Amino acid sequence: MTVRSTVNATVGFAIFLFLWYLATHGNEVGDLPSPWMTVVALGEVSSQGILWQNVVASVFRVAWGFILAAAVGIPLGIALGWNMLLRETLNPLVQALRPISPIAWLPFAVIMFGGHALSSDLSAIFLLFLSAFFPIVTSATSATISLDLKYIRSASNFGIEGIDLFRRVVLPAAFPQILTGLRLALGISWVVVVAAEMLGVETGLGYQVMDSRNALRMDYVAAAMVVIAVIGLLLDTGMARIESIVLARRGISRR
C-alpha cells in the first residue's frame, strides 16, 4: 500500500469508529458495546487463550477446504474451458449447483461424516470445499474460454502441444483471472466458516460468537467480530498482493 492509500484507509476506519461510538454513546445496558468496551473484551478473551484456539480452528478449516477446492477446481475449470463437449456436458450441472448455499449441504455433511452437525473438522472442511469450489471452477472455465488464440497459434508454430501446451501457455495466460477467482473464493470461505461454526460446532470464531451471545456477553461477541474482520482483511490483502505481483510480472498495470 502507498502512503496515500494507507492514510485514506485510516480515515475510513476512523470514520467507522466514530459512527460506532455515536451509536453506542450513553448506552448503559451494554447490549451495544462501545469501541472501548470491545477493546477491553478483546484483551480479556486474548488473555484467556480461548480466542487463539478458535482462530487456529477456523483458519485450519478454511485452509484445507480452500486448498482442496483449488486442487480440484482449477484443473476441472481449465478442462471445461478447453473441451467444448465436456463443457456442454458438465457446466450446466456446475451452474445449477453453484447457487445452492453451502450451509444447505449441512444435513448431507452430517450423514456422510456422522456425529452432530459440524462436530468434526471433516464436515466443516466439506462445506468450505463447496463454498470455494464453484467460484474457482467458474473463474478457471471463463479464463480458459477467453484465452487469446494468438497464444495457442504461436505455441503450435513452435511445436508445443499436449501437456506442455497447458503447462507453458494455457495456465500462465489464464492464471491472472484464475487468481481473481481464488481471491473471491477465499473471501467466501471465510464468511462460510463463521456461519457454519455458528450452527453447532464447538470450536472456532463462529462458535465463540454464539457462545458469547448465549452468555449475554455482547462485548465478547463484538470482540470476536473484530477478529473476524481483521483476519478477513489480512487474507484479502494477501491475495491482492499476490495478484498484483503476478500481474506486474506479466506487464499488466492496475489502477
mmCIF file of C-alpha atoms in Angstrom:
data_model
loop_
_atom_site.group_PDB
_atom_site.id
_atom_site.type_symbol
_atom_site.label_atom_id
_atom_site.label_comp_id
_atom_site.label_asym_id
_atom_site.label_seq_id
_atom_site.Cartn_x
_atom_site.Cartn_y
_atom_site.Cartn_z
ATOM 1 C CA MET A 1 0.000 0.000 0.000
ATOM 2 C CA THR A 2 1.159 3.508 -0.771
ATOM 3 C CA VAL A 3 1.255 6.248 1.853
ATOM 4 C CA ARG A 4 -1.810 7.838 0.280
ATOM 5 C CA SER A 5 -3.850 4.617 0.317
ATOM 6 C CA THR A 6 -2.785 3.924 3.912
ATOM 7 C CA VAL A 7 -3.906 7.389 5.001
ATOM 8 C CA ASN A 8 -7.224 7.032 3.171
ATOM 9 C CA ALA A 9 -7.841 3.616 4.723
ATOM 10 C CA THR A 10 -7.036 5.013 8.170
ATOM 11 C CA VAL A 11 -9.516 7.832 7.654
ATOM 12 C CA GLY A 12 -12.168 5.323 6.605
ATOM 13 C CA PHE A 13 -11.653 3.237 9.734
ATOM 14 C CA ALA A 14 -11.639 6.385 11.897
ATOM 15 C CA ILE A 15 -15.000 7.446 10.473
ATOM 16 C CA PHE A 16 -16.407 3.994 11.157
ATOM 17 C CA LEU A 17 -15.159 4.033 14.757
ATOM 18 C CA PHE A 18 -16.618 7.482 15.297
ATOM 19 C CA LEU A 19 -20.021 6.400 13.982
ATOM 20 C CA TRP A 20 -19.785 3.289 16.167
ATOM 21 C CA TYR A 21 -19.052 5.493 19.184
ATOM 22 C CA LEU A 22 -22.016 7.743 18.416
ATOM 23 C CA ALA A 23 -24.340 4.728 18.031
ATOM 24 C CA THR A 24 -23.353 3.365 21.443
ATOM 25 C CA HIS A 25 -22.833 6.616 23.355
ATOM 26 C CA GLY A 26 -24.948 6.742 26.505
ATOM 27 C CA ASN A 27 -25.853 3.059 26.266
ATOM 28 C CA GLU A 28 -25.844 1.812 29.862
ATOM 29 C CA VAL A 29 -27.284 -1.656 29.313
ATOM 30 C CA GLY A 30 -24.282 -2.940 27.380
ATOM 31 C CA ASP A 31 -26.316 -4.635 24.647
ATOM 32 C CA LEU A 32 -24.474 -2.443 22.162
ATOM 33 C CA PRO A 33 -20.829 -2.453 23.253
ATOM 34 C CA SER A 34 -18.798 0.653 22.530
ATOM 35 C CA PRO A 35 -15.409 0.531 20.800
ATOM 36 C CA TRP A 36 -13.643 0.790 24.155
ATOM 37 C CA MET A 37 -15.756 -1.984 25.709
ATOM 38 C CA THR A 38 -14.855 -4.136 22.715
ATOM 39 C CA VAL A 39 -11.144 -3.444 23.158
ATOM 40 C CA VAL A 40 -11.370 -4.408 26.830
ATOM 41 C CA ALA A 41 -13.268 -7.597 25.960
ATOM 42 C CA LEU A 42 -10.713 -8.409 23.285
ATOM 43 C CA GLY A 43 -7.971 -8.175 25.884
ATOM 44 C CA GLU A 44 -9.909 -10.466 28.248
ATOM 45 C CA VAL A 45 -10.570 -13.235 25.724
ATOM 46 C CA SER A 46 -6.994 -12.973 24.457
ATOM 47 C CA SER A 47 -5.573 -13.434 27.952
ATOM 48 C CA GLN A 48 -7.781 -16.481 28.472
ATOM 49 C CA GLY A 49 -6.243 -18.195 25.435
ATOM 50 C CA ILE A 50 -9.618 -19.241 24.063
ATOM 51 C CA LEU A 51 -9.540 -16.682 21.277
ATOM 52 C CA TRP A 52 -6.356 -18.002 19.702
ATOM 53 C CA GLN A 53 -7.580 -21.595 19.845
ATOM 54 C CA ASN A 54 -10.701 -20.562 17.967
ATOM 55 C CA VAL A 55 -8.685 -18.570 15.425
ATOM 56 C CA VAL A 56 -6.487 -21.587 14.722
ATOM 57 C CA ALA A 57 -9.529 -23.858 14.369
ATOM 58 C CA SER A 58 -11.240 -21.543 11.868
ATOM 59 C CA VAL A 59 -8.100 -20.876 9.832
ATOM 60 C CA PHE A 60 -7.291 -24.604 9.748
ATOM 61 C CA ARG A 61 -10.705 -25.446 8.291
ATOM 62 C CA VAL A 62 -10.605 -22.659 5.731
ATOM 63 C CA ALA A 63 -7.082 -23.569 4.618
ATOM 64 C CA TRP A 64 -7.908 -27.216 3.949
ATOM 65 C CA GLY A 65 -11.238 -26.501 2.279
ATOM 66 C CA PHE A 66 -9.672 -23.832 0.086
ATOM 67 C CA ILE A 67 -6.630 -25.919 -0.888
ATOM 68 C CA LEU A 68 -8.765 -28.928 -1.823
ATOM 69 C CA ALA A 69 -11.168 -26.731 -3.810
ATOM 70 C CA ALA A 70 -8.277 -25.178 -5.728
ATOM 71 C CA ALA A 71 -6.688 -28.570 -6.386
ATOM 72 C CA VAL A 72 -9.923 -29.861 -7.928
ATOM 73 C CA GLY A 73 -11.493 -26.682 -9.274
ATOM 74 C CA ILE A 74 -8.593 -25.277 -11.292
ATOM 75 C CA PRO A 75 -7.915 -28.421 -13.401
ATOM 76 C CA LEU A 76 -11.634 -29.035 -13.870
ATOM 77 C CA GLY A 77 -12.269 -25.427 -14.860
ATOM 78 C CA ILE A 78 -9.454 -25.470 -17.391
ATOM 79 C CA ALA A 79 -10.761 -28.752 -18.802
ATOM 80 C CA LEU A 80 -14.281 -27.333 -19.118
ATOM 81 C CA GLY A 81 -12.976 -24.221 -20.826
ATOM 82 C CA TRP A 82 -10.771 -26.169 -23.213
ATOM 83 C CA ASN A 83 -13.098 -29.005 -24.237
ATOM 84 C CA MET A 84 -16.462 -27.939 -25.634
ATOM 85 C CA LEU A 85 -18.053 -31.385 -25.281
ATOM 86 C CA LEU A 86 -17.028 -31.579 -21.634
ATOM 87 C CA ARG A 87 -18.263 -28.035 -21.053
ATOM 88 C CA GLU A 88 -21.643 -28.705 -22.631
ATOM 89 C CA THR A 89 -21.973 -31.853 -20.517
ATOM 90 C CA LEU A 90 -20.811 -30.687 -17.089
ATOM 91 C CA ASN A 91 -21.008 -26.893 -16.991
ATOM 92 C CA PRO A 92 -24.836 -26.786 -16.755
ATOM 93 C CA LEU A 93 -24.612 -29.073 -13.723
ATOM 94 C CA VAL A 94 -21.943 -26.869 -12.130
ATOM 95 C CA GLN A 95 -24.012 -23.730 -12.713
ATOM 96 C CA ALA A 96 -27.127 -25.417 -11.324
ATOM 97 C CA LEU A 97 -25.367 -26.435 -8.108
ATOM 98 C CA ARG A 98 -23.466 -23.158 -7.696
ATOM 99 C CA PRO A 99 -26.358 -21.040 -6.296
ATOM 100 C CA ILE A 100 -27.062 -23.542 -3.514
ATOM 101 C CA SER A 101 -25.789 -22.184 -0.208
ATOM 102 C CA PRO A 102 -23.013 -24.353 1.280
ATOM 103 C CA ILE A 103 -24.917 -24.303 4.576
ATOM 104 C CA ALA A 104 -27.781 -26.121 2.818
ATOM 105 C CA TRP A 105 -25.448 -29.097 2.442
ATOM 106 C CA LEU A 106 -25.166 -29.398 6.214
ATOM 107 C CA PRO A 107 -27.620 -32.349 6.579
ATOM 108 C CA PHE A 108 -25.690 -34.305 3.963
ATOM 109 C CA ALA A 109 -22.406 -33.496 5.709
ATOM 110 C CA VAL A 110 -23.862 -34.942 8.918
ATOM 111 C CA ILE A 111 -24.922 -38.109 7.092
ATOM 112 C CA MET A 112 -21.612 -38.548 5.279
ATOM 113 C CA PHE A 113 -19.297 -37.835 8.194
ATOM 114 C CA GLY A 114 -21.525 -38.819 11.099
ATOM 115 C CA GLY A 115 -21.833 -37.237 14.505
ATOM 116 C CA HIS A 116 -23.584 -33.999 15.343
ATOM 117 C CA ALA A 117 -23.730 -31.079 12.939
ATOM 118 C CA LEU A 118 -20.209 -29.884 12.185
ATOM 119 C CA SER A 119 -18.787 -31.698 15.223
ATOM 120 C CA SER A 120 -15.848 -32.872 13.147
ATOM 121 C CA ASP A 121 -13.427 -30.889 11.041
ATOM 122 C CA LEU A 122 -14.317 -33.089 8.064
ATOM 123 C CA SER A 123 -17.860 -31.750 7.969
ATOM 124 C CA ALA A 124 -16.670 -28.145 8.104
ATOM 125 C CA ILE A 125 -13.970 -28.747 5.515
ATOM 126 C CA PHE A 126 -16.553 -30.331 3.212
ATOM 127 C CA LEU A 127 -18.770 -27.227 3.424
ATOM 128 C CA LEU A 128 -15.784 -24.950 2.876
ATOM 129 C CA PHE A 129 -14.701 -27.023 -0.095
ATOM 130 C CA LEU A 130 -18.103 -26.453 -1.673
ATOM 131 C CA SER A 131 -18.053 -22.733 -0.902
ATOM 132 C CA ALA A 132 -14.699 -22.266 -2.647
ATOM 133 C CA PHE A 133 -15.046 -24.841 -5.413
ATOM 134 C CA PHE A 134 -17.711 -23.169 -7.532
ATOM 135 C CA PRO A 135 -16.109 -19.692 -7.754
ATOM 136 C CA ILE A 136 -12.780 -21.322 -8.593
ATOM 137 C CA VAL A 137 -14.065 -23.661 -11.291
ATOM 138 C CA THR A 138 -16.184 -20.881 -12.819
ATOM 139 C CA SER A 139 -13.274 -18.436 -12.993
ATOM 140 C CA ALA A 140 -10.946 -21.098 -14.417
ATOM 141 C CA THR A 141 -13.510 -22.012 -17.079
ATOM 142 C CA SER A 142 -14.055 -18.379 -18.040
ATOM 143 C CA ALA A 143 -10.316 -17.690 -18.121
ATOM 144 C CA THR A 144 -9.668 -20.614 -20.447
ATOM 145 C CA ILE A 145 -12.549 -19.792 -22.778
ATOM 146 C CA SER A 146 -11.409 -16.172 -23.121
ATOM 147 C CA LEU A 147 -7.801 -17.181 -23.814
ATOM 148 C CA ASP A 148 -6.413 -15.266 -26.782
ATOM 149 C CA LEU A 149 -5.960 -17.651 -29.706
ATOM 150 C CA LYS A 150 -2.695 -15.978 -30.664
ATOM 151 C CA TYR A 151 -1.028 -17.726 -27.712
ATOM 152 C CA ILE A 152 -2.206 -21.124 -28.934
ATOM 153 C CA ARG A 153 -1.196 -20.459 -32.518
ATOM 154 C CA SER A 154 2.216 -19.180 -31.535
ATOM 155 C CA ALA A 155 2.793 -22.263 -29.389
ATOM 156 C CA SER A 156 1.733 -24.525 -32.266
ATOM 157 C CA ASN A 157 4.239 -22.832 -34.559
ATOM 158 C CA PHE A 158 6.970 -23.804 -32.094
ATOM 159 C CA GLY A 159 5.687 -27.373 -31.813
ATOM 160 C CA ILE A 160 4.356 -27.028 -28.284
ATOM 161 C CA GLU A 161 1.463 -29.441 -27.788
ATOM 162 C CA GLY A 162 -0.220 -31.666 -25.218
ATOM 163 C CA ILE A 163 0.749 -31.262 -21.580
ATOM 164 C CA ASP A 164 3.472 -28.754 -22.442
ATOM 165 C CA LEU A 165 0.855 -26.528 -24.052
ATOM 166 C CA PHE A 166 -1.180 -26.422 -20.842
ATOM 167 C CA ARG A 167 1.858 -26.042 -18.616
ATOM 168 C CA ARG A 168 3.684 -23.381 -20.614
ATOM 169 C CA VAL A 169 0.867 -21.482 -22.344
ATOM 170 C CA VAL A 170 -2.678 -22.098 -21.156
ATOM 171 C CA LEU A 171 -2.140 -21.990 -17.394
ATOM 172 C CA PRO A 172 0.182 -18.935 -17.370
ATOM 173 C CA ALA A 173 -2.155 -16.992 -19.659
ATOM 174 C CA ALA A 174 -5.282 -17.885 -17.675
ATOM 175 C CA PHE A 175 -3.711 -17.591 -14.232
ATOM 176 C CA PRO A 176 -4.397 -13.874 -13.582
ATOM 177 C CA GLN A 177 -8.139 -14.397 -13.993
ATOM 178 C CA ILE A 178 -7.971 -17.665 -12.052
ATOM 179 C CA LEU A 179 -6.218 -15.787 -9.266
ATOM 180 C CA THR A 180 -9.138 -13.359 -9.087
ATOM 181 C CA GLY A 181 -11.435 -16.338 -8.617
ATOM 182 C CA LEU A 182 -9.172 -17.688 -5.881
ATOM 183 C CA ARG A 183 -9.334 -14.352 -4.071
ATOM 184 C CA LEU A 184 -13.119 -14.334 -4.280
ATOM 185 C CA ALA A 185 -13.327 -17.969 -3.158
ATOM 186 C CA LEU A 186 -11.108 -17.347 -0.136
ATOM 187 C CA GLY A 187 -13.326 -14.474 0.990
ATOM 188 C CA ILE A 188 -16.448 -16.605 0.612
ATOM 189 C CA SER A 189 -14.815 -19.432 2.550
ATOM 190 C CA TRP A 190 -14.023 -17.124 5.456
ATOM 191 C CA VAL A 191 -17.655 -15.978 5.574
ATOM 192 C CA VAL A 192 -18.963 -19.535 5.381
ATOM 193 C CA VAL A 193 -16.701 -20.934 8.118
ATOM 194 C CA VAL A 194 -18.053 -18.395 10.599
ATOM 195 C CA ALA A 195 -21.646 -19.102 9.580
ATOM 196 C CA ALA A 196 -21.087 -22.865 9.724
ATOM 197 C CA GLU A 197 -19.460 -22.717 13.141
ATOM 198 C CA MET A 198 -22.445 -20.782 14.480
ATOM 199 C CA LEU A 199 -24.655 -23.810 13.791
ATOM 200 C CA GLY A 200 -23.277 -26.046 16.495
ATOM 201 C CA VAL A 201 -19.557 -26.749 16.193
ATOM 202 C CA GLU A 202 -17.718 -26.421 19.488
ATOM 203 C CA THR A 203 -14.633 -24.591 18.288
ATOM 204 C CA GLY A 204 -13.902 -21.671 16.009
ATOM 205 C CA LEU A 205 -14.765 -17.993 15.845
ATOM 206 C CA GLY A 206 -18.343 -18.668 14.809
ATOM 207 C CA TYR A 207 -18.804 -20.831 17.877
ATOM 208 C CA GLN A 208 -17.299 -18.079 20.021
ATOM 209 C CA VAL A 209 -19.873 -15.614 18.679
ATOM 210 C CA MET A 210 -22.788 -17.904 19.536
ATOM 211 C CA ASP A 211 -21.359 -18.961 22.887
ATOM 212 C CA SER A 212 -20.811 -15.338 23.898
ATOM 213 C CA ARG A 213 -24.320 -14.408 22.795
ATOM 214 C CA ASN A 214 -25.803 -17.228 24.862
ATOM 215 C CA ALA A 215 -23.800 -15.941 27.835
ATOM 216 C CA LEU A 216 -25.182 -12.432 27.168
ATOM 217 C CA ARG A 217 -21.649 -11.099 26.713
ATOM 218 C CA MET A 218 -22.228 -8.858 23.725
ATOM 219 C CA ASP A 219 -18.840 -7.246 24.242
ATOM 220 C CA TYR A 220 -17.279 -10.680 23.640
ATOM 221 C CA VAL A 221 -19.428 -11.020 20.527
ATOM 222 C CA ALA A 222 -18.138 -7.692 19.229
ATOM 223 C CA ALA A 223 -14.569 -8.718 20.057
ATOM 224 C CA ALA A 224 -14.936 -11.906 18.007
ATOM 225 C CA MET A 225 -16.421 -9.898 15.142
ATOM 226 C CA VAL A 226 -13.423 -7.571 15.188
ATOM 227 C CA VAL A 227 -11.051 -10.540 14.968
ATOM 228 C CA ILE A 228 -13.089 -12.000 12.103
ATOM 229 C CA ALA A 229 -12.897 -8.676 10.273
ATOM 230 C CA VAL A 230 -9.144 -8.297 10.817
ATOM 231 C CA ILE A 231 -8.344 -11.808 9.606
ATOM 232 C CA GLY A 232 -10.638 -11.363 6.609
ATOM 233 C CA LEU A 233 -8.843 -8.118 5.740
ATOM 234 C CA LEU A 234 -5.440 -9.796 6.067
ATOM 235 C CA LEU A 235 -6.493 -12.684 3.833
ATOM 236 C CA ASP A 236 -7.855 -10.365 1.162
ATOM 237 C CA THR A 237 -4.830 -8.073 1.359
ATOM 238 C CA GLY A 238 -2.503 -11.040 0.984
ATOM 239 C CA MET A 239 -4.362 -12.340 -2.063
ATOM 240 C CA ALA A 240 -4.467 -8.850 -3.570
ATOM 241 C CA ARG A 241 -0.715 -8.554 -3.089
ATOM 242 C CA ILE A 242 -0.110 -11.880 -4.821
ATOM 243 C CA GLU A 243 -2.416 -10.812 -7.644
ATOM 244 C CA SER A 244 -0.508 -7.542 -8.068
ATOM 245 C CA ILE A 245 2.824 -9.365 -8.225
ATOM 246 C CA VAL A 246 1.543 -11.805 -10.853
ATOM 247 C CA LEU A 247 0.096 -9.005 -12.983
ATOM 248 C CA ALA A 248 3.269 -6.934 -12.661
ATOM 249 C CA ARG A 249 5.386 -9.836 -13.897
ATOM 250 C CA ARG A 250 3.119 -10.080 -16.921
ATOM 251 C CA GLY A 251 3.428 -6.355 -17.567
ATOM 252 C CA ILE A 252 -0.199 -5.621 -16.700
ATOM 253 C CA SER A 253 -0.763 -2.399 -14.778
ATOM 254 C CA ARG A 254 -3.583 -1.836 -12.285
ATOM 255 C CA ARG A 255 -5.484 1.264 -11.327
#
